[in-house]
Amino acid sequence: MVQLVGSLRKELADSLSACRVLVVGAGGIGCELLKNLVLTGFKNIEVIDLDTIDVSNLNRQFLFQKKHVGNPDYNVEFFRNFMLVMNALDNRAARNHVNRMCLAADIPLIESGTAGYLGQVTVIKKGLTECYECQPKPTQKTFPGCTIRNTPSEPIHCIVWAKYLFNKRLLCTLGFIEVSCLLFSGNPADTEARATASDQDGDIKRVSTKDWARSTGYDAVKLFNKVGFTCPQEVTGTGLKDQQVLGVAGYSQLFSRSVETLRSMLADKGDGAELVWDKDDPPAMDFVTAAANLRMHIFSMNMKSRFDIKWNIIPAIATTNAVIAGLIVLEALKILSGDVEQCRTIFLNKQPNPRKKLLVPCALDPPSANCYVCASKPEVTVKLNVHKTLVLALQDKILKEKFGMVAPDVQIEDGKGTILISSEEGETE
């Protein structure tokens, strides 16, 4: 690989050497982006990433290292140290924070994101373009860990749980009995009773699933064999194999076979080896399909076909990340050349549009006059019952959760300057 400095104008090449850039996120897009920045000629690059590496990420995060940057105060002054900020995040709250910091510091921000084969890159410049929060975003599909583990209420909860089970590498250390007993963790009938007991009696004794299985004489093989013989009424489905719902007996057998197959694959890899999740790997997909469906049955939900479950899992495509990372650098070169007006929002599509284009550039939209983040005089009207709403609820549920404020300050205009909520300790006393 050869650096691109020779193909750039001398003035631009010199500015790359002096330009100090911040890359936020070193995951799939971030790794590709860092490579591109170095090959383009950027020499002063700082990276922020608070995530640790997951086994399933290694195929696309080739610059990985397990690094924790502590808890520094990344405030406006920190962002003012850079000429350009590039976002490679997968978390909306973090995107909002970086967006606001760049607006406050008046630093150009290049925002990006991918989902499977789809991707997008846009440029945010204070006073010139709309910011990340100008347009309302659809509700992010995330689920609390306690819901996934203990009280799943939708099939997607069980699918996420099954994939999480695979990625936690339980197959590497546990046998069929230990893995299968995790299917029954969480009790739909006792959830409310246990929560009440915890409130009334204080913290209850925590027992691991493995210890519980041993103390109760749990026999997974016997249980699954018994389950398999209690469903003679089920009828074999018609249609494509992957679109059939196998029923409890079928998924019990598939679960047993998949666990043993994966353990055998792991043993063949040798000591220290790990299984990497891939939705296109049949044994891995068998495990997730069977585990998710058995958990759906336990919590009284309609089971899903392998086809339905597979397409509920959005893959991370390394090629998509590479394309988007390249587009980020191209937009950065426009900004450093002083041609911000030439920047575009670029969409990467899964298939060509009617004009036979996979990459679709669109003009940047101007700031929204109604945006409470980037408008010249941002304001928002909140109506609430002052007799019932607690100050803590105002701070946590409305200001922090709804509006994404980190350290809000609230003052009452009563002529006395009464401070209701303060980010400084002791000011409300």
mmCIF file of N, CA and C in Angstrom, residues 176-177 180-181 217-225:
data_model
loop_
_atom_site.group_PDB
_atom_site.id
_atom_site.type_symbol
_atom_site.label_atom_id
_atom_site.label_comp_id
_atom_site.label_asym_id
_atom_site.label_seq_id
_atom_site.Cartn_x
_atom_site.Cartn_y
_atom_site.Cartn_z
ATOM 1 N N PHE A 176 -23.117 -30.016 27.781
ATOM 2 C CA PHE A 176 -24.495 -29.917 27.301
ATOM 3 C C PHE A 176 -25.453 -29.604 28.443
ATOM 4 N N ILE A 177 -25.249 -30.212 29.606
ATOM 5 C CA ILE A 177 -26.172 -30.008 30.725
ATOM 6 C C ILE A 177 -26.147 -28.566 31.183
ATOM 7 N N SER A 180 -27.663 -26.204 28.464
ATOM 8 C CA SER A 180 -29.108 -26.343 28.294
ATOM 9 C C SER A 180 -29.879 -25.803 29.484
ATOM 10 N N CYS A 181 -29.332 -25.898 30.693
ATOM 11 C CA CYS A 181 -30.082 -25.409 31.847
ATOM 12 C C CYS A 181 -30.213 -23.896 31.830
ATOM 13 N N GLY A 217 -30.716 -31.501 41.166
ATOM 14 C CA GLY A 217 -30.638 -32.744 40.406
ATOM 15 C C GLY A 217 -31.101 -32.586 38.976
ATOM 16 N N TYR A 218 -30.865 -31.426 38.402
ATOM 17 C CA TYR A 218 -31.313 -31.134 37.032
ATOM 18 C C TYR A 218 -30.645 -32.083 36.047
ATOM 19 N N ASP A 219 -31.467 -32.740 35.224
ATOM 20 C CA ASP A 219 -30.973 -33.678 34.223
ATOM 21 C C ASP A 219 -31.458 -33.227 32.855
ATOM 22 N N ALA A 220 -30.619 -32.514 32.155
ATOM 23 C CA ALA A 220 -31.028 -31.925 30.879
ATOM 24 C C ALA A 220 -31.351 -32.970 29.833
ATOM 25 N N VAL A 221 -30.523 -34.029 29.756
ATOM 26 C CA VAL A 221 -30.743 -35.064 28.746
ATOM 27 C C VAL A 221 -32.105 -35.728 28.948
ATOM 28 N N LYS A 222 -32.416 -36.058 30.200
ATOM 29 C CA LYS A 222 -33.697 -36.688 30.503
ATOM 30 C C LYS A 222 -34.858 -35.766 30.172
ATOM 31 N N LEU A 223 -34.691 -34.486 30.499
ATOM 32 C CA LEU A 223 -35.760 -33.522 30.259
ATOM 33 C C LEU A 223 -36.018 -33.349 28.767
ATOM 34 N N PHE A 224 -34.957 -33.221 27.992
ATOM 35 C CA PHE A 224 -35.136 -33.029 26.554
ATOM 36 C C PHE A 224 -35.703 -34.277 25.883
ATOM 37 N N ASN A 225 -35.298 -35.450 26.350
ATOM 38 C CA ASN A 225 -35.882 -36.684 25.806
ATOM 39 C C ASN A 225 -37.364 -36.757 26.121
#
